[in-house]
Each structure stands twice: as structure tokens, then as C-alpha cells.
Amino acid sequence: FETADGLTAVGGIGPVTANRLTPYLSVGSRSDLRRDLYLKPKVWIHNSSADAYSRFRRIVGNPDGYSRPDTLGGYLGSPVNYYQRVHYRSDHLSANLTQAKRPGERLPGPLAFNNQSGYASLEDLGRLKIAVAGNYSMRMGQGLIMGSGISLGKGQDVIRSANRSGAGVRGFTSGNTAGAFRGAAVTWGERIRVTGFYSSRKRTAAVVEGDTIRFPVSTPQGRTLAERERRLNTGQQTAGGRISMDLPAGVLGAGGYVNRFSRPVQKGPGPWQQHSFGGTTASALSIDYRFTAGPAHMFGEAGRTGNGAVGVVSGVEMTAGDGTEFAIALRHYEPDFQSIFGSSFAEQSGTPRNEEGWYLGVRHRLREAVRLSAYFDRYHFPAPRYLTRQPTGGYDWLGMAEYRPDRQTELYLLVRQKVREQEYDDTDSAGRDIRLLSRHRRLVARIQSGIQIHPRVRLRNRAEWTDIRPAGGGRAPGFLLYQDIRFQARHNLQIDARVTLFDTDGFEARAYHFENDLLYVFSSTMLFDQGQRFYILFNYRPSEKIQVWFKASTTIYENRLVVGSGLDRLPRNHRSDIGMQVRLRL
């Protein structure tokens, strides 16, 4: 066929059908098609969409840092947290610009943001899977040596907690540029895919002496004169790649990188920092796999860092009979495994190192409405970890029963305990200060229910009890209770509200709970001492193009006259916050 219209010569294909087929057809020689691919605007704008976001958040009132002169360490800017983002996407083109101002930072001009990220990318063009320039994230295999982005730890999903997703190269949209690379990356191929990337960016680090620094901080700040002086004072260059192959039963991949800092990094003085990265050059290599054999899905990654240390994580997810699933995962990270970009499965937060352990998760559907879940995780830290001077270990477990008799009702009971060896200070019989090792126990019991009492009203409540037994003796109990309501006032107006009561014996017995918030704001609030917390969130869509959120919250403490500390100190017994966000679909 020399033209797409020629299809109407085929019996059964009329003008309407031919017109529907036209977007999926190409006519011409290979050189013509290549020219059309790059020159036809409809190729780039097909199925396109654009969004613009603007967010405003701030604390009500001014903490001490805003009333103190900047020459005495006070904040340079206002307490406003401002965020704006413009994003465009089509089938083959994506572009983004994100700008953010944190509380306390100065914003001298409309575009003079301390935190900016942007990128442009080509995607899904034959063998070219993605080519991105600007800020991007990179995740290989299980994230053992390369795992930028957010990774949640163990939780209620007892089967998939240990299995990380190797998302590859993605454009970066967050305003926190410390978690991104800045440069260019390309992924090419079908059955065999090759990725190459290069990054050159500035990082913020504390200066030890002369040209020597500590390892760069994860969240650079520019709130005070001291923070601005050291902001972006270190260069960081990273280059690497990955190759992966699709096999009949899975995927096999290998990758690595070389990283260089412009200034030498010095380890910290603590015993737990003796195996941390030091110097100017860091590197790592790894091999990863994903295979499926019958009911079993196997995954894993093994890596080696430039100093010769080894890290391994491996696991399997399997279906065992009707309604039963289980997962097993093993990990072994040597104390000096210096994976500076890693984010694989581990008990300790941060990069994977100084840990070995095994994990078992089981989920069973007892009846159509009843599901039971549990996990057990045992771990050991061969070298000192944070605030310890010797090897330690521990374990934690979770048990949960869920009941869902219908789509409108849910109920679950959860019990979780974590036991870790922890050092504490004491005195011997002669009155000398000594440091001993004992077990720190944290037990949490929770019951939560939710019910759709009306097509427009959903209720959800939680009662949570915490019991802490610190190393060295004593007890710190805690209790949290909340009532949550979602009201669909109109088809375009949704209201979420919550009242929370909490009573804990100090910070040790703190409680966490997730809150609904503005779009793309992850809110997990920590509460301790005695008090109440209230919030209300409005989600209003006046038209198909515009969506607006507004949130107001306050936490009132019964046993405090001061909230916060240092520059964030408020001389009152409550803290209130407001936030507003507008989304415009272009």
C-alpha cells in the first residue's frame, strides 16, 4: 500500500475503520519513516498532558530562629515552605521543572530557588527506551549498589517487603536534589538492554579542616549564614552503566559505577564510623537476577565495593497451595561494604552495610473475608552500629489478622515487637562509670476499623498501645486513639478530618500515624507526651482543569509550655500548620 487510504480497497475496511487505523500506521521507506519520526509534530504530542502545581505551607507563628538576627545564627528567610512544579508528558516526550523553598531559606527573586530540578527525556522510541538530560534517578536490581528514591521498610505487606523494584532510569521530579543525579542517561535495546549514565553535581558537606570534609549531607539547607557558607561546597562526579538480558524465565543484569568527590572525605570519630567511606573515589559492581519457576519468583543481587567488601541479598516469593503465600530473604552486608548509593532491604536505615540476617513472611487467606499475615526477621550487626561500641543483634516480628466481610467494612488487629541489643550507662560497685549491653524492647498493639456508613461518609478509627522496656530497666507506656472521617460533600468536594488523642511516657514511647495531606506530600506524624492533634483537609475541584487542596492542623500538648528546640523553639504549648496547593491541568 502506497498510502494509508489504500486500505479501503480491502473488503471489510471502510473509511471510518481506515481513519481509526491511521495513527498506528507508517508509510514510506526506512529513511522516510526516520525523518517523519523526528519531524512530525503529532509523533511528539500524541496523547500529551501538562500539569502545573503550586504549594504553600507554613507554621502559624514564628519560632525563635526567625526573631534572632542572622549574625547570631538566626534564619535568613521566612517560615514559608513553597513548592512549584510544571510537568509535561506525551507518548515519547517528558519534561519537568521543580522549584522548592524550605522554611527559613531566603527567596530573593521569583526564580531564585535554592532547590531546583528539571529534566527532558525521550521515551519508548523503538530500541531507545529512555534518554534523559537533567536531573534523574537510577535504580539497579535490588538497589544494593544503586537505589536512589524512596524505599519503604518492613510493614503490613509481609510478602513483598524484601523485594525491591529495579526501575532503571527515571526523570527526577522532587525538589530535594540531593537524591538525584544531574547529567545524562540512556537506556537502549530490546532483549539485551544497555544503560549508561554520567552525573556532575554539587553537594553540601561539613568542613573538618582545610580541604577535608565529612560525607555530604542528604538534605542541604541554606537557612542560616553558616549553612549558606558551606552550601554546595563539594563537587561530585559519577559515571556508570548496566547491561541486562531477558531470558526465557527471567532477567539477568550487571552494573556498576565510579564516583569521585572534589574534596577528600574523612570518616567520623565514632566507633560505628570506623568502616564508613573515606577518601575521594568510591566504586561498586554488582550482578542481579529475577527468575520465575512455577509458583516461585526468585530475586537477588550480589555486589562488591571498591575496597573489596561484599554485599549479598537474595530471596524467593512463592505460592504454596490455595490462599497461602510466603517469602524468604537472606542478606549479608560486610561492615565495610561502602555502597554510598545503595538502598536495599535491611533493618538499619540508610545505605546497606554491617548487617546480616534472614526474613520469613507468610500470608494465608483463612476464609474469603479473613486473611492472616506474619513475618519474623532476625538480624546481627557484626561491628558497632550507631551509638554502640560492640557487635549487637536483635529480631522483630509482626502478626496481623484482617477481616473484610464486604466492600464497606474493614477491621484489622496488628501486634508487632522489636527487640534489639543496646548499650546503656551504669556504675559498678566502686562507683565507676561503665557501659553495659542489654535488650531494648518495643511492643505495639493496634486495632483499626473502617466502615462506609453512607455513600458519602466513611469512618475510620484506631486504638494503639505501646509498651517500651529500655535497656537498663524501666518502662515507658504509650497510647494513641484517633477518629477519622471522610465526607464527600459534593461530587467535586471531599473533606477529610481527624481527631487524635495521645498519651505517652516521653519520646521512647512515641507513636506514628499516616495522615492525608496535600497531593504528593508524604505525611507520617510522630506524637509523644500528652495531648491532642486535629486536622482538616479540603479537596475541591471547581472544574476539570483546576483542583485545590487546603489543610489546617494543630497539635496541643497538655504537659508542655514549649514546643520544639533550638531555632525551631516555640514558647507555647501548641503548634499549628496550614497548607494550600493548586493543580492546573493544561
Coordinates of C-alpha atoms in Angstrom, one line a residue:
F1 CA 0.0 0.0 0.0
E2 CA 1.5 3.3 -1.0
T3 CA -0.9 5.4 1.2
A4 CA -3.0 4.6 4.3
D5 CA -6.1 5.5 2.3
G6 CA -5.4 2.5 0.1
L7 CA -6.6 0.2 2.9
T8 CA -10.2 0.9 1.8
A9 CA -9.5 -1.4 -1.2
V10 CA -9.6 -4.3 1.3
G11 CA -13.0 -5.9 1.7
G12 CA -14.5 -5.0 5.2
I13 CA -12.3 -1.9 5.7
G14 CA -14.3 1.3 5.1
P15 CA -13.2 4.9 5.5
V16 CA -14.2 5.0 9.2
T17 CA -12.1 1.9 10.1
A18 CA -9.2 3.2 7.9
N19 CA -9.2 6.5 9.7
R20 CA -9.1 4.8 13.1
L21 CA -6.1 2.7 11.9
T22 CA -4.1 5.7 10.6
P23 CA -2.4 6.7 13.9
Y24 CA -0.9 3.2 14.1
L25 CA 0.4 3.1 10.5
S26 CA 3.6 4.3 8.8
V27 CA 4.0 4.5 5.0
G28 CA 7.3 5.0 3.2
S29 CA 11.0 3.9 3.1
R30 CA 13.1 3.5 6.2
S31 CA 14.7 6.9 5.7
D32 CA 11.3 8.5 5.2
L33 CA 10.0 6.9 8.4
R34 CA 13.0 8.0 10.4
R35 CA 12.6 11.6 9.0
D36 CA 8.9 11.5 9.9
L37 CA 9.6 10.2 13.4
Y38 CA 11.7 13.3 14.2
L39 CA 9.9 15.9 12.1
K40 CA 6.2 15.2 12.5
P41 CA 4.8 17.1 15.5
K42 CA 2.0 14.6 16.1
V43 CA 4.6 12.0 16.9
W44 CA 5.8 14.1 19.9
I45 CA 2.5 15.5 21.1
H46 CA 0.3 12.4 20.7
N47 CA -1.5 11.6 24.0
S48 CA 0.0 14.6 25.7
S49 CA -0.9 16.2 29.0
A50 CA 0.6 19.0 31.2
D51 CA 0.2 19.9 34.8
A52 CA 1.3 22.9 36.9
Y53 CA 1.4 22.7 40.7
S54 CA 1.9 25.4 43.3
R55 CA 2.1 24.6 47.0
F56 CA 2.3 26.9 50.1
R57 CA 2.9 25.6 53.6
R58 CA 3.9 27.3 56.8
I59 CA 3.8 27.1 60.6
V60 CA 1.5 29.6 62.3
G61 CA 3.7 31.9 64.3
N62 CA 7.4 32.4 64.2
P63 CA 9.8 30.1 66.1
D64 CA 12.9 31.6 67.8
G65 CA 15.1 31.3 64.7
Y66 CA 13.0 33.9 62.9
S67 CA 13.3 36.6 65.6
R68 CA 17.1 36.1 66.1
P69 CA 19.4 38.3 63.9
D70 CA 21.2 36.4 61.2
T71 CA 24.6 37.5 62.6
L72 CA 23.6 35.5 65.7
G73 CA 22.6 32.4 63.8
G74 CA 19.0 33.2 63.0
Y75 CA 17.2 32.2 59.9
L76 CA 17.7 34.3 56.8
G77 CA 14.3 33.9 55.2
S78 CA 10.6 33.4 56.1
P79 CA 8.9 30.3 57.6
V80 CA 7.1 29.7 54.3
N81 CA 7.7 26.3 52.6
Y82 CA 7.0 27.0 48.9
Y83 CA 6.9 24.5 46.0
Q84 CA 6.1 24.8 42.4
R85 CA 6.3 22.3 39.5
V86 CA 5.4 22.2 35.8
H87 CA 5.3 18.8 34.1
Y88 CA 4.7 17.7 30.5
R89 CA 4.2 14.2 29.2
S90 CA 3.3 12.5 25.9
D91 CA 3.9 9.1 24.5
H92 CA 7.5 9.8 23.7
L93 CA 8.4 13.1 25.4
S94 CA 8.6 14.1 29.1
A95 CA 9.8 17.3 30.7
N96 CA 9.7 18.7 34.2
L97 CA 10.8 21.7 36.2
T98 CA 10.5 21.7 40.1
Q99 CA 11.4 24.5 42.4
A100 CA 11.2 24.5 46.2
K101 CA 12.0 26.9 49.1
R102 CA 12.3 25.3 52.5
P103 CA 11.3 27.1 55.8
G104 CA 14.0 29.6 56.8
E105 CA 15.6 29.9 53.4
R106 CA 15.7 33.2 51.6
L107 CA 14.0 33.7 48.2
P108 CA 15.5 36.9 46.8
G109 CA 13.6 36.6 43.5
P110 CA 10.7 34.7 41.8
L111 CA 13.1 32.2 40.2
A112 CA 16.0 32.3 42.7
F113 CA 15.2 29.0 44.5
N114 CA 17.9 27.1 46.4
N115 CA 16.4 23.8 45.3
Q116 CA 15.7 23.3 41.6
S117 CA 15.5 20.2 39.5
G118 CA 14.5 19.7 35.9
Y119 CA 14.8 17.3 33.0
A120 CA 13.8 16.5 29.5
S121 CA 13.6 12.9 28.2
L122 CA 12.8 10.9 25.1
E123 CA 11.0 7.6 25.9
D124 CA 9.9 4.4 24.1
L125 CA 11.2 5.2 20.6
G126 CA 11.9 1.7 19.3
R127 CA 15.1 0.4 20.8
L128 CA 15.6 3.7 22.6
K129 CA 13.9 3.1 26.0
I130 CA 14.8 6.4 27.5
A131 CA 17.3 9.2 27.1
V132 CA 17.2 11.9 29.8
A133 CA 19.1 15.1 30.3
G134 CA 19.0 17.0 33.6
N135 CA 18.0 15.5 37.0
Y136 CA 17.3 11.8 37.1
S137 CA 17.2 8.9 39.4
M138 CA 18.7 5.5 38.9
R139 CA 17.9 2.1 40.5
M140 CA 19.6 -1.2 39.6
G141 CA 18.4 -4.7 40.6
Q142 CA 17.6 -4.8 44.3
G143 CA 19.1 -1.4 45.0
L144 CA 22.2 -3.0 46.6
I145 CA 24.7 -0.6 45.0
M146 CA 22.3 1.9 43.3
G147 CA 18.9 2.6 44.8
S148 CA 18.0 6.3 44.6
G149 CA 14.5 7.2 45.6
I150 CA 12.2 6.2 48.5
S151 CA 12.2 2.6 49.7
L152 CA 9.8 1.7 52.5
G153 CA 10.9 -0.9 55.0
K154 CA 9.1 -3.9 56.6
G155 CA 5.4 -3.4 57.1
Q156 CA 2.0 -4.9 56.6
D157 CA 2.8 -6.3 53.2
V158 CA 4.8 -9.2 54.6
I159 CA 5.4 -10.9 51.2
R160 CA 6.9 -8.1 49.1
S161 CA 8.7 -6.0 51.7
A162 CA 12.1 -7.6 50.9
N163 CA 11.8 -7.4 47.1
R164 CA 12.9 -4.1 45.6
S165 CA 11.9 -2.9 42.1
G166 CA 14.8 -2.2 39.6
A167 CA 13.0 0.8 38.0
G168 CA 16.1 1.8 36.0
V169 CA 16.4 5.4 34.8
R170 CA 13.6 7.9 35.6
G171 CA 13.3 11.6 35.3
F172 CA 13.5 13.2 38.8
T173 CA 10.6 15.4 39.9
S174 CA 11.3 16.1 43.6
G175 CA 12.6 19.5 44.9
N176 CA 15.2 17.7 47.1
T177 CA 18.0 17.5 44.5
A178 CA 20.3 15.6 47.0
G179 CA 18.6 12.4 45.9
A180 CA 19.1 12.9 42.2
F181 CA 21.9 12.7 39.7
R182 CA 22.5 15.6 37.3
G183 CA 23.7 14.9 33.8
A184 CA 22.6 12.5 31.2
A185 CA 21.5 8.8 31.0
V186 CA 20.5 6.5 28.1
T187 CA 18.9 3.0 28.0
W188 CA 19.0 1.2 24.6
G189 CA 17.9 -2.2 23.5
E190 CA 15.2 -4.8 23.4
R191 CA 16.1 -8.3 24.7
I192 CA 19.5 -7.0 25.7
R193 CA 19.4 -3.5 27.2
V194 CA 22.3 -1.3 27.9
T195 CA 22.3 1.7 30.2
G196 CA 25.0 4.4 30.5
F197 CA 24.9 7.4 32.8
Y198 CA 27.0 10.4 33.8
S199 CA 26.4 12.9 36.5
S200 CA 28.2 16.1 37.8
R201 CA 26.6 17.9 40.7
K202 CA 27.3 20.0 43.8
R203 CA 26.9 18.6 47.3
T204 CA 26.9 20.2 50.7
A205 CA 29.3 18.9 53.4
A206 CA 30.7 20.0 56.8
V207 CA 34.3 21.1 56.6
V208 CA 36.6 19.2 59.1
E209 CA 39.8 21.1 58.4
G210 CA 41.3 22.7 55.3
D211 CA 40.1 20.9 52.3
T212 CA 38.8 17.9 54.2
I213 CA 35.1 17.3 54.6
R214 CA 32.6 14.9 56.2
F215 CA 30.4 12.8 53.9
P216 CA 27.9 15.1 52.1
V217 CA 24.6 15.6 53.9
S218 CA 21.4 14.2 52.3
T219 CA 19.3 17.4 52.7
P220 CA 21.3 20.6 52.1
Q221 CA 20.0 23.7 53.9
G222 CA 20.5 27.4 53.3
R223 CA 18.6 28.8 56.3
T224 CA 21.5 30.5 58.3
L225 CA 24.7 32.2 57.3
A226 CA 26.7 29.1 58.4
E227 CA 24.6 26.8 56.3
R228 CA 24.8 29.1 53.3
E229 CA 28.6 29.3 53.6
R230 CA 29.0 25.6 53.2
R231 CA 26.2 25.0 50.8
L232 CA 27.2 23.2 47.6
N233 CA 30.9 23.4 48.6
T234 CA 31.8 19.9 47.1
G235 CA 31.8 18.6 43.6
Q236 CA 30.7 15.0 42.9
Q237 CA 31.1 13.2 39.6
T238 CA 29.6 9.8 38.9
A239 CA 29.7 7.6 35.8
G240 CA 28.5 4.0 35.3
G241 CA 26.2 1.7 33.5
R242 CA 24.2 -1.5 33.4
I243 CA 23.5 -4.3 31.0
S244 CA 20.6 -6.7 31.4
M245 CA 19.3 -9.6 29.3
D246 CA 15.8 -11.1 29.1
L247 CA 15.9 -14.9 29.5
P248 CA 13.1 -17.3 29.0
A249 CA 12.5 -17.5 32.8
G250 CA 13.6 -14.0 33.9
V251 CA 16.2 -11.3 33.7
L252 CA 19.9 -11.3 34.4
G253 CA 21.8 -8.0 34.9
A254 CA 25.1 -6.5 35.8
G255 CA 26.1 -2.9 36.6
G256 CA 28.5 -0.6 38.4
Y257 CA 29.7 2.9 38.8
V258 CA 32.7 5.1 39.7
N259 CA 32.3 8.1 41.9
R260 CA 34.7 10.9 42.7
F261 CA 34.4 13.8 45.2
S262 CA 36.3 17.0 44.6
R263 CA 37.5 17.1 48.2
P264 CA 38.7 14.2 50.4
V265 CA 36.0 12.8 52.8
Q266 CA 37.1 12.0 56.3
K267 CA 35.4 9.3 58.5
G268 CA 33.7 10.4 61.7
P269 CA 35.4 9.7 65.1
G270 CA 32.7 7.3 66.5
P271 CA 33.3 3.5 66.8
W272 CA 30.3 2.9 64.5
Q273 CA 32.0 5.1 61.8
Q274 CA 35.3 3.1 61.6
H275 CA 34.1 1.3 58.4
S276 CA 32.5 4.3 56.7
F277 CA 33.7 5.7 53.4
G278 CA 36.7 7.8 53.4
G279 CA 38.8 9.3 50.5
T280 CA 37.8 10.8 47.2
T281 CA 36.9 7.8 45.0
A282 CA 34.2 5.2 45.5
S283 CA 33.2 2.4 43.2
A284 CA 31.0 -0.7 43.1
L285 CA 30.0 -3.6 40.8
S286 CA 27.0 -6.0 41.1
I287 CA 25.1 -8.8 39.5
D288 CA 21.4 -9.1 39.9
Y289 CA 18.7 -11.6 38.8
R290 CA 14.9 -12.2 38.7
F291 CA 13.7 -15.6 37.7
T292 CA 10.3 -17.4 37.8
A293 CA 10.0 -21.1 38.1
G294 CA 6.5 -22.5 38.5
P295 CA 4.9 -20.9 41.7
A296 CA 8.3 -19.4 42.8
H297 CA 9.7 -15.9 42.0
M298 CA 13.4 -15.6 42.9
F299 CA 15.3 -12.4 43.1
G300 CA 18.7 -11.2 44.4
E301 CA 21.8 -9.2 43.9
A302 CA 25.5 -9.6 44.9
G303 CA 27.9 -6.6 44.9
R304 CA 31.5 -5.6 45.6
T305 CA 32.6 -2.1 46.5
G306 CA 36.0 -0.6 45.6
N307 CA 37.6 -1.5 48.9
G308 CA 36.9 -5.2 48.4
A309 CA 33.9 -5.6 50.7
V310 CA 31.0 -7.7 49.6
G311 CA 27.2 -7.4 50.0
V312 CA 24.5 -10.0 49.1
V313 CA 20.7 -10.0 49.2
S314 CA 18.6 -12.9 47.9
G315 CA 15.1 -14.1 48.3
V316 CA 12.1 -16.0 47.0
E317 CA 8.4 -15.4 46.9
M318 CA 6.2 -18.4 46.5
T319 CA 2.6 -19.6 46.4
A320 CA 2.0 -22.7 48.5
G321 CA -1.5 -24.1 47.9
D322 CA -4.8 -22.2 47.8
G323 CA -4.6 -18.9 49.6
T324 CA -1.1 -19.2 51.1
E325 CA 2.0 -17.2 50.2
F326 CA 5.4 -17.0 51.8
A327 CA 8.6 -15.1 51.3
I328 CA 12.1 -15.8 52.4
A329 CA 15.0 -13.3 52.1
L330 CA 18.7 -13.5 53.2
R331 CA 21.1 -10.6 53.4
H332 CA 24.8 -10.3 54.2
Y333 CA 26.4 -6.9 54.2
E334 CA 30.0 -6.7 55.4
P335 CA 30.8 -3.9 57.9
D336 CA 33.0 -2.1 55.4
F337 CA 30.6 -2.5 52.4
Q338 CA 30.7 1.1 51.2
S339 CA 27.6 1.3 48.9
I340 CA 27.2 5.1 49.0
F341 CA 24.1 5.0 46.7
G342 CA 22.6 1.7 48.0
S343 CA 19.1 1.2 49.4
S344 CA 18.4 -2.5 49.5
F345 CA 16.4 -4.5 52.1
A346 CA 17.8 -4.0 55.6
E347 CA 16.9 -3.5 59.2
Q348 CA 19.1 -0.4 59.6
S349 CA 18.1 2.8 57.7
G350 CA 20.4 4.3 55.2
T351 CA 22.9 2.5 52.9
P352 CA 23.3 -1.3 53.4
R353 CA 26.3 -2.2 55.5
N354 CA 27.3 -4.0 58.7
E355 CA 24.3 -6.4 58.7
E356 CA 23.4 -10.0 58.2
G357 CA 20.0 -11.6 58.7
W358 CA 17.1 -13.7 57.4
Y359 CA 13.5 -12.8 56.9
L360 CA 10.4 -15.0 56.7
G361 CA 6.9 -13.7 55.7
V362 CA 3.7 -15.7 55.5
R363 CA 0.2 -14.7 54.4
H364 CA -2.8 -17.0 54.4
R365 CA -6.4 -16.4 53.4
L366 CA -8.4 -18.4 56.0
R367 CA -11.7 -17.5 54.5
E368 CA -12.9 -15.2 51.8
A369 CA -13.3 -12.4 54.4
V370 CA -10.4 -13.3 56.7
R371 CA -6.7 -13.0 56.0
L372 CA -3.7 -13.7 58.3
S373 CA -0.2 -12.3 57.9
A374 CA 3.0 -12.6 59.8
Y375 CA 6.7 -12.1 59.5
F376 CA 9.8 -12.8 61.5
D377 CA 13.2 -11.1 60.9
R378 CA 16.4 -12.0 62.7
Y379 CA 19.5 -9.8 62.3
H380 CA 23.0 -9.3 63.6
F381 CA 25.4 -6.3 63.3
P382 CA 29.0 -7.7 63.2
A383 CA 30.6 -4.3 64.0
P384 CA 29.4 -1.4 66.2
R385 CA 26.4 0.4 64.9
Y386 CA 25.1 3.9 65.7
L387 CA 25.9 4.8 69.4
T388 CA 27.3 1.4 70.2
R389 CA 30.9 0.1 70.6
Q390 CA 30.5 -3.6 70.0
P391 CA 28.6 -6.1 67.8
T392 CA 24.9 -6.3 68.6
G393 CA 21.8 -8.1 67.3
G394 CA 18.1 -8.4 67.5
Y395 CA 14.9 -9.5 66.0
D396 CA 11.4 -8.3 65.3
W397 CA 8.1 -9.9 64.3
L398 CA 4.6 -8.9 63.2
G399 CA 1.3 -10.7 63.3
M400 CA -1.9 -9.3 61.7
A401 CA -5.5 -10.5 61.2
E402 CA -7.7 -8.8 58.7
Y403 CA -11.5 -9.1 58.4
R404 CA -13.3 -7.7 55.4
P405 CA -16.9 -9.0 55.3
D406 CA -17.9 -6.6 52.4
R407 CA -16.5 -3.7 50.5
Q408 CA -17.8 -1.2 53.0
T409 CA -16.3 -2.7 56.2
E410 CA -12.7 -3.5 57.2
L411 CA -11.2 -4.4 60.5
Y412 CA -7.6 -5.5 61.5
L413 CA -5.7 -6.3 64.6
L414 CA -1.9 -5.9 64.5
V415 CA 0.8 -6.8 67.0
R416 CA 4.5 -6.0 66.5
Q417 CA 7.5 -6.4 68.7
K418 CA 11.1 -5.3 68.1
V419 CA 13.9 -6.5 70.4
R420 CA 17.4 -5.0 69.9
E421 CA 20.6 -5.2 71.9
Q422 CA 21.5 -1.7 73.1
E423 CA 24.2 -0.2 75.3
Y424 CA 23.5 1.9 78.3
D425 CA 25.5 3.7 81.0
D426 CA 25.7 2.5 84.6
T427 CA 28.0 2.4 87.6
D428 CA 29.8 -0.5 89.1
S429 CA 30.1 -1.3 92.8
A430 CA 33.1 1.1 93.1
G431 CA 31.1 3.9 91.7
R432 CA 32.9 3.9 88.3
D433 CA 31.0 4.7 85.1
I434 CA 30.6 1.6 83.0
R435 CA 28.8 0.8 79.7
L436 CA 26.6 -2.4 79.6
L437 CA 24.7 -4.2 76.9
S438 CA 21.1 -5.3 77.3
R439 CA 17.9 -5.7 75.3
H440 CA 15.6 -2.8 74.3
R441 CA 12.1 -4.0 73.7
R442 CA 9.3 -2.2 71.8
L443 CA 5.8 -3.7 71.7
V444 CA 3.0 -2.2 69.7
A445 CA -0.6 -3.5 69.6
R446 CA -3.2 -1.8 67.3
I447 CA -6.8 -2.3 66.3
Q448 CA -8.2 -0.3 63.4
S449 CA -11.6 -0.4 61.7
G450 CA -13.2 1.4 58.8
I451 CA -16.8 1.5 57.6
Q452 CA -18.7 3.2 54.8
I453 CA -21.8 4.2 56.8
H454 CA -23.2 6.2 53.9
P455 CA -22.3 6.6 50.2
R456 CA -20.9 10.0 51.2
V457 CA -19.4 9.2 54.6
R458 CA -16.6 6.9 55.6
L459 CA -15.4 6.5 59.2
R460 CA -12.1 5.1 60.3
N461 CA -10.7 4.7 63.8
R462 CA -7.6 3.4 65.5
A463 CA -6.5 2.5 69.0
E464 CA -2.8 1.8 69.5
W465 CA -1.0 0.8 72.7
T466 CA 2.8 0.9 73.0
D467 CA 5.0 -0.6 75.7
I468 CA 8.7 0.2 75.8
R469 CA 11.2 -1.6 78.0
P470 CA 14.5 0.3 77.6
A471 CA 17.9 -1.4 78.1
G472 CA 18.9 -1.0 81.7
G473 CA 15.4 -1.3 83.1
G474 CA 12.3 0.8 83.4
R475 CA 9.1 1.1 81.4
A476 CA 7.6 3.7 79.0
P477 CA 4.0 3.0 78.0
G478 CA 2.0 4.9 75.4
F479 CA -1.5 5.1 74.0
L480 CA -3.0 6.7 70.8
L481 CA -6.6 6.9 69.7
Y482 CA -8.0 8.6 66.6
Q483 CA -11.3 9.1 64.8
D484 CA -11.1 9.8 61.1
I485 CA -14.0 10.9 58.8
R486 CA -14.2 11.3 55.1
F487 CA -17.2 13.3 53.8
Q488 CA -18.0 13.6 50.1
A489 CA -19.9 16.8 50.5
R490 CA -20.4 17.2 46.7
H491 CA -19.2 15.4 43.6
N492 CA -16.3 17.8 43.5
L493 CA -15.6 18.4 47.2
Q494 CA -14.1 15.9 49.6
I495 CA -13.4 16.7 53.2
D496 CA -11.0 14.6 55.4
A497 CA -10.8 15.3 59.2
R498 CA -9.2 13.6 62.2
V499 CA -9.1 14.0 65.9
T500 CA -6.2 12.2 67.7
L501 CA -5.6 11.7 71.4
F502 CA -2.2 10.6 72.6
D503 CA -0.6 9.9 76.0
T504 CA 2.9 8.5 76.0
D505 CA 5.7 8.4 78.6
G506 CA 8.1 10.6 76.6
F507 CA 9.9 10.2 73.3
E508 CA 10.8 6.5 73.8
A509 CA 7.0 5.6 73.5
R510 CA 6.4 7.8 70.5
A511 CA 3.7 6.8 68.1
Y512 CA 3.5 7.3 64.3
H513 CA 0.4 7.6 62.1
F514 CA -0.1 8.4 58.4
E515 CA -2.2 11.5 57.5
N516 CA -4.0 12.5 54.4
D517 CA -2.3 15.6 53.1
L518 CA -1.7 17.8 50.0
L519 CA -1.0 16.0 46.8
Y520 CA 2.4 14.3 46.7
V521 CA 3.1 15.2 50.4
F522 CA 4.0 12.2 52.4
S523 CA 2.9 12.8 56.0
S524 CA 3.7 10.4 58.8
T525 CA 3.3 12.3 62.0
M526 CA 5.3 11.5 65.2
L527 CA 3.5 12.1 68.5
F528 CA 4.7 11.8 72.1
D529 CA 4.0 13.2 75.6
Q530 CA 0.3 14.1 76.2
G531 CA -2.1 16.0 74.0
Q532 CA -4.4 16.1 71.1
R533 CA -4.0 16.6 67.3
F534 CA -6.6 17.9 64.9
Y535 CA -6.5 18.3 61.1
I536 CA -9.0 19.0 58.3
L537 CA -8.2 18.7 54.6
F538 CA -10.4 20.0 51.8
N539 CA -10.0 18.7 48.2
Y540 CA -12.0 20.8 45.8
R541 CA -12.3 20.5 42.0
P542 CA -14.1 23.6 40.6
S543 CA -13.5 22.4 37.1
E544 CA -11.9 19.6 35.1
K545 CA -8.8 21.8 34.8
I546 CA -8.4 23.0 38.4
Q547 CA -8.0 21.2 41.7
V548 CA -7.4 22.8 45.0
W549 CA -6.3 21.4 48.4
F550 CA -6.3 23.2 51.8
K551 CA -5.1 21.7 55.1
A552 CA -5.1 23.1 58.6
S553 CA -3.7 21.2 61.6
T554 CA -2.8 21.8 65.2
T555 CA -1.1 19.7 68.0
I556 CA -1.9 20.8 71.6
Y557 CA 0.3 19.4 74.4
E558 CA -1.0 19.1 77.9
N559 CA 2.4 18.8 79.7
R560 CA 4.5 21.3 77.8
L561 CA 5.0 25.1 77.8
V562 CA 7.5 24.9 74.9
V563 CA 7.3 23.1 71.6
G564 CA 10.4 22.3 69.6
S565 CA 14.0 23.2 70.4
G566 CA 16.9 25.4 69.2
L567 CA 15.9 27.7 66.4
D568 CA 12.6 25.9 66.0
R569 CA 11.5 26.6 69.6
L570 CA 8.0 28.0 70.1
P571 CA 7.2 29.4 73.6
R572 CA 3.8 27.9 73.8
N573 CA 2.0 24.5 74.3
H574 CA 0.8 24.0 70.7
R575 CA 2.0 24.0 67.1
S576 CA -0.3 24.8 64.1
D577 CA 0.3 24.5 60.4
I578 CA -1.5 25.5 57.3
G579 CA -1.0 24.5 53.7
M580 CA -2.6 25.1 50.3
Q581 CA -2.0 23.6 46.9
V582 CA -3.4 24.3 43.4
R583 CA -3.1 21.9 40.5
L584 CA -3.8 23.2 37.0
R585 CA -4.2 20.8 34.1
L586 CA -3.1 22.4 30.9

